PDB file of C-alpha atoms in Angstrom:
ATOM      1  CA  UNK A1207     -19.598  22.997  36.405  1.00  0.00           C
ATOM      2  CA  UNK A1208     -17.172  23.924  33.642  1.00  0.00           C
ATOM      3  CA  UNK A1209     -17.788  22.434  30.259  1.00  0.00           C
ATOM      4  CA  UNK A1210     -14.699  21.353  28.457  1.00  0.00           C
ATOM      5  CA  UNK A1211     -14.489  21.834  24.711  1.00  0.00           C
ATOM      6  CA  UNK A1212     -15.371  18.781  22.669  1.00  0.00           C
ATOM      7  CA  UNK A1213     -12.458  16.508  21.917  1.00  0.00           C
ATOM      8  CA  UNK A1214     -11.750  16.429  18.218  1.00  0.00           C
ATOM      9  CA  UNK A1215     -11.057  12.884  17.140  1.00  0.00           C
ATOM     10  CA  UNK A1216      -8.491  12.524  14.392  1.00  0.00           C
ATOM     11  CA  UNK A1217     -10.055  11.489  11.138  1.00  0.00           C
ATOM     12  CA  UNK A1218      -8.850   8.004  10.356  1.00  0.00           C
ATOM     13  CA  UNK A1219     -10.625   7.919   7.009  1.00  0.00           C
ATOM     14  CA  UNK A1220      -8.926  11.131   5.897  1.00  0.00           C
ATOM     15  CA  UNK A1221      -5.547   9.789   6.979  1.00  0.00           C
ATOM     16  CA  UNK A1222      -6.217   6.597   5.059  1.00  0.00           C
ATOM     17  CA  UNK A1223      -7.173   8.513   1.914  1.00  0.00           C
ATOM     18  CA  UNK A1224      -4.022  10.641   2.089  1.00  0.00           C
ATOM     19  CA  UNK A1225      -1.866   7.593   2.784  1.00  0.00           C
ATOM     20  CA  UNK A1226      -3.449   5.675  -0.082  1.00  0.00           C
ATOM     21  CA  UNK A1227      -2.896   8.630  -2.398  1.00  0.00           C
ATOM     22  CA  UNK A1228       0.781   8.926  -1.433  1.00  0.00           C
ATOM     23  CA  UNK A1229       1.305   5.195  -1.826  1.00  0.00           C
ATOM     24  CA  UNK A1230      -0.436   5.293  -5.197  1.00  0.00           C
ATOM     25  CA  UNK A1231       1.724   8.213  -6.320  1.00  0.00           C
ATOM     26  CA  UNK A1232       4.934   6.363  -5.439  1.00  0.00           C
ATOM     27  CA  UNK A1233       3.733   3.228  -7.212  1.00  0.00           C
ATOM     28  CA  UNK A1234       2.525   5.204 -10.234  1.00  0.00           C
ATOM     29  CA  UNK A1235       5.972   6.730 -10.688  1.00  0.00           C
ATOM     30  CA  UNK A1236       7.407   3.217 -10.463  1.00  0.00           C
ATOM     31  CA  UNK A1237       4.914   1.956 -13.052  1.00  0.00           C
ATOM     32  CA  UNK A1238       5.786   4.786 -15.419  1.00  0.00           C
ATOM     33  CA  UNK A1239       9.518   4.072 -15.154  1.00  0.00           C
ATOM     34  CA  UNK A1240       8.906   0.348 -15.548  1.00  0.00           C
ATOM     35  CA  UNK A1241       6.730   1.019 -18.609  1.00  0.00           C
ATOM     36  CA  UNK A1242       9.520   2.961 -20.259  1.00  0.00           C
ATOM     37  CA  UNK A1243      11.881   0.060 -19.671  1.00  0.00           C
ATOM     38  CA  UNK A1244       9.596  -2.759 -20.806  1.00  0.00           C
ATOM     39  CA  UNK A1245       7.986  -1.115 -23.840  1.00  0.00           C
ATOM     40  CA  UNK A1246      11.141  -1.619 -25.896  1.00  0.00           C
ATOM     41  CA  UNK A1247      11.265  -5.351 -25.313  1.00  0.00           C
ATOM     42  CA  UNK A1248       7.623  -6.330 -24.776  1.00  0.00           C
ATOM     43  CA  UNK A1249       5.477  -3.554 -26.256  1.00  0.00           C
ATOM     44  CA  UNK A1250       1.989  -2.884 -24.962  1.00  0.00           C
ATOM     45  CA  UNK A1251       1.812  -6.144 -22.997  1.00  0.00           C
ATOM     46  CA  UNK A1252       4.778  -4.933 -20.955  1.00  0.00           C
ATOM     47  CA  UNK A1253       2.964  -1.704 -20.144  1.00  0.00           C
ATOM     48  CA  UNK A1254      -0.154  -3.666 -19.203  1.00  0.00           C
ATOM     49  CA  UNK A1255       1.934  -5.899 -16.931  1.00  0.00           C
ATOM     50  CA  UNK A1256       3.526  -2.840 -15.282  1.00  0.00           C
ATOM     51  CA  UNK A1257       0.132  -1.332 -14.525  1.00  0.00           C
ATOM     52  CA  UNK A1258      -1.234  -4.673 -13.300  1.00  0.00           C
ATOM     53  CA  UNK A1259       1.693  -4.796 -10.877  1.00  0.00           C
ATOM     54  CA  UNK A1260       0.860  -1.214  -9.864  1.00  0.00           C
ATOM     55  CA  UNK A1261      -2.775  -2.133  -9.160  1.00  0.00           C
ATOM     56  CA  UNK A1262      -1.926  -5.301  -7.228  1.00  0.00           C
ATOM     57  CA  UNK A1263       0.595  -3.550  -4.993  1.00  0.00           C
ATOM     58  CA  UNK A1264      -1.581  -0.467  -4.489  1.00  0.00           C
ATOM     59  CA  UNK A1265      -4.577  -2.527  -3.418  1.00  0.00           C
ATOM     60  CA  UNK A1266      -2.556  -4.681  -1.031  1.00  0.00           C
ATOM     61  CA  UNK A1267      -0.735  -1.653   0.385  1.00  0.00           C
ATOM     62  CA  UNK A1268      -3.949   0.302   0.914  1.00  0.00           C
ATOM     63  CA  UNK A1269      -5.558  -2.664   2.674  1.00  0.00           C
ATOM     64  CA  UNK A1270      -2.497  -2.983   4.910  1.00  0.00           C
ATOM     65  CA  UNK A1271      -2.630   0.749   5.721  1.00  0.00           C
ATOM     66  CA  UNK A1272      -6.331   0.432   6.576  1.00  0.00           C
ATOM     67  CA  UNK A1273      -5.659  -2.495   8.909  1.00  0.00           C
ATOM     68  CA  UNK A1274      -2.742  -0.684  10.550  1.00  0.00           C
ATOM     69  CA  UNK A1275      -4.719   2.504  11.057  1.00  0.00           C
ATOM     70  CA  UNK A1276      -7.821   0.677  12.308  1.00  0.00           C
ATOM     71  CA  UNK A1277      -5.893  -1.272  14.944  1.00  0.00           C
ATOM     72  CA  UNK A1278      -3.703   1.624  16.090  1.00  0.00           C
ATOM     73  CA  UNK A1279      -3.994   2.537  19.744  1.00  0.00           C
ATOM     74  CA  UNK A1280      -5.841  -0.554  20.865  1.00  0.00           C
ATOM     75  CA  UNK A1281      -4.998  -3.830  22.468  1.00  0.00           C
ATOM     76  CA  UNK A1282      -5.020  -5.494  19.058  1.00  0.00           C
ATOM     77  CA  UNK A1283      -2.224  -3.314  17.614  1.00  0.00           C
ATOM     78  CA  UNK A1284       0.320  -6.137  17.378  1.00  0.00           C
ATOM     79  CA  UNK A1285      -2.212  -8.508  15.838  1.00  0.00           C
ATOM     80  CA  UNK A1286      -3.162  -5.755  13.410  1.00  0.00           C
ATOM     81  CA  UNK A1287       0.446  -5.318  12.364  1.00  0.00           C
ATOM     82  CA  UNK A1288       0.800  -9.050  11.718  1.00  0.00           C
ATOM     83  CA  UNK A1289      -2.435  -9.066   9.705  1.00  0.00           C
ATOM     84  CA  UNK A1290      -1.327  -6.066   7.672  1.00  0.00           C
ATOM     85  CA  UNK A1291       1.992  -7.788   6.926  1.00  0.00           C
ATOM     86  CA  UNK A1292       0.113 -10.901   5.809  1.00  0.00           C
ATOM     87  CA  UNK A1293      -2.147  -8.886   3.496  1.00  0.00           C
ATOM     88  CA  UNK A1294       0.698  -6.713   2.226  1.00  0.00           C
ATOM     89  CA  UNK A1295       2.839  -9.731   1.355  1.00  0.00           C
ATOM     90  CA  UNK A1296       0.200 -12.350   0.629  1.00  0.00           C
ATOM     91  CA  UNK A1297      -1.752 -10.688  -2.173  1.00  0.00           C
ATOM     92  CA  UNK A1298       1.255  -9.900  -4.408  1.00  0.00           C
ATOM     93  CA  UNK A1299       2.778 -13.304  -3.675  1.00  0.00           C
ATOM     94  CA  UNK A1300      -0.490 -15.040  -4.544  1.00  0.00           C
ATOM     95  CA  UNK A1301      -0.699 -13.121  -7.809  1.00  0.00           C
ATOM     96  CA  UNK A1302       2.927 -13.955  -8.698  1.00  0.00           C
ATOM     97  CA  UNK A1303       2.431 -17.649  -8.023  1.00  0.00           C
ATOM     98  CA  UNK A1304      -0.880 -17.708  -9.907  1.00  0.00           C
ATOM     99  CA  UNK A1305       0.644 -15.964 -12.913  1.00  0.00           C
ATOM    100  CA  UNK A1306       3.495 -18.444 -13.018  1.00  0.00           C
ATOM    101  CA  UNK A1307       1.239 -21.483 -12.609  1.00  0.00           C
ATOM    102  CA  UNK A1308      -1.367 -20.453 -15.174  1.00  0.00           C
ATOM    103  CA  UNK A1309       1.025 -18.658 -17.518  1.00  0.00           C
ATOM    104  CA  UNK A1310      -0.362 -16.324 -20.126  1.00  0.00           C
ATOM    105  CA  UNK A1311       0.923 -13.241 -21.885  1.00  0.00           C
ATOM    106  CA  UNK A1312       1.445 -11.203 -18.716  1.00  0.00           C
ATOM    107  CA  UNK A1313       3.547 -13.926 -17.138  1.00  0.00           C
ATOM    108  CA  UNK A1314       5.598 -14.169 -20.325  1.00  0.00           C
ATOM    109  CA  UNK A1315       6.501 -10.471 -20.270  1.00  0.00           C
ATOM    110  CA  UNK A1316       7.725 -10.630 -16.675  1.00  0.00           C
ATOM    111  CA  UNK A1317       4.813  -9.868 -14.376  1.00  0.00           C
ATOM    112  CA  UNK A1318       6.653 -11.571 -11.503  1.00  0.00           C
ATOM    113  CA  UNK A1319       9.611  -9.188 -11.720  1.00  0.00           C
ATOM    114  CA  UNK A1320       7.383  -6.147 -12.117  1.00  0.00           C
ATOM    115  CA  UNK A1321       5.357  -7.096  -9.053  1.00  0.00           C
ATOM    116  CA  UNK A1322       8.590  -7.588  -7.128  1.00  0.00           C
ATOM    117  CA  UNK A1323       9.861  -4.120  -8.047  1.00  0.00           C
ATOM    118  CA  UNK A1324       6.514  -2.502  -7.231  1.00  0.00           C
ATOM    119  CA  UNK A1325       6.305  -4.480  -3.989  1.00  0.00           C
ATOM    120  CA  UNK A1326       9.684  -3.227  -2.788  1.00  0.00           C
ATOM    121  CA  UNK A1327       8.947   0.403  -3.676  1.00  0.00           C
ATOM    122  CA  UNK A1328       5.491   0.106  -2.117  1.00  0.00           C
ATOM    123  CA  UNK A1329       6.901  -1.489   1.022  1.00  0.00           C
ATOM    124  CA  UNK A1330       9.289   1.406   1.524  1.00  0.00           C
ATOM    125  CA  UNK A1331       6.594   3.996   0.868  1.00  0.00           C
ATOM    126  CA  UNK A1332       3.977   2.228   2.972  1.00  0.00           C
ATOM    127  CA  UNK A1333       6.326   1.833   5.920  1.00  0.00           C
ATOM    128  CA  UNK A1334       7.108   5.557   5.919  1.00  0.00           C
ATOM    129  CA  UNK A1335       3.420   6.440   5.563  1.00  0.00           C
ATOM    130  CA  UNK A1336       2.301   4.008   8.283  1.00  0.00           C
ATOM    131  CA  UNK A1337       4.918   5.241  10.752  1.00  0.00           C
ATOM    132  CA  UNK A1338       3.867   8.830  10.102  1.00  0.00           C
ATOM    133  CA  UNK A1339       0.146   8.025  10.397  1.00  0.00           C
ATOM    134  CA  UNK A1340       0.523   6.050  13.614  1.00  0.00           C
ATOM    135  CA  UNK A1341       2.765   8.642  15.262  1.00  0.00           C
ATOM    136  CA  UNK A1342       0.453  11.499  14.240  1.00  0.00           C
ATOM    137  CA  UNK A1343      -2.589   9.612  15.486  1.00  0.00           C
ATOM    138  CA  UNK A1344      -0.867   8.715  18.772  1.00  0.00           C
ATOM    139  CA  UNK A1345       0.170  12.335  19.342  1.00  0.00           C
ATOM    140  CA  UNK A1346      -3.352  13.584  18.714  1.00  0.00           C
ATOM    141  CA  UNK A1347      -4.887  11.037  21.048  1.00  0.00           C
ATOM    142  CA  UNK A1348      -2.340  11.635  23.830  1.00  0.00           C
ATOM    143  CA  UNK A1349      -2.863  15.421  23.760  1.00  0.00           C
ATOM    144  CA  UNK A1350      -6.652  15.068  23.912  1.00  0.00           C
TER     145      UNK A1350
END
């Protein structure tokens, strides 16, 4: 009997870490540009709002990437995509609505707009990362 070499499973956790890092880098650049723009009109509260928007969108994007990667290749792939869309959209939307309802200094300096800008940049970056991760994972699994 011939023993076949062990099948190397692609590391989903490593892919998630790299994807989260790339998403965070794209959102960090956005936060830095937004900080430069808002510091003139709103000072340090504007910078704080920009980095709050960065954190909100990075967390929601990373959770969506984790859901997408976890459900890739299974029968629940479509459900996983819908859940990742809900998480990706729901968390920033919930934060925007909460900030506008409760008010406060961050809402006054434009947290809603900053979250919107970060959301759009994050959506573009996350879509590219997710497509790359899923296609790489599918290629590895199909060649095994």
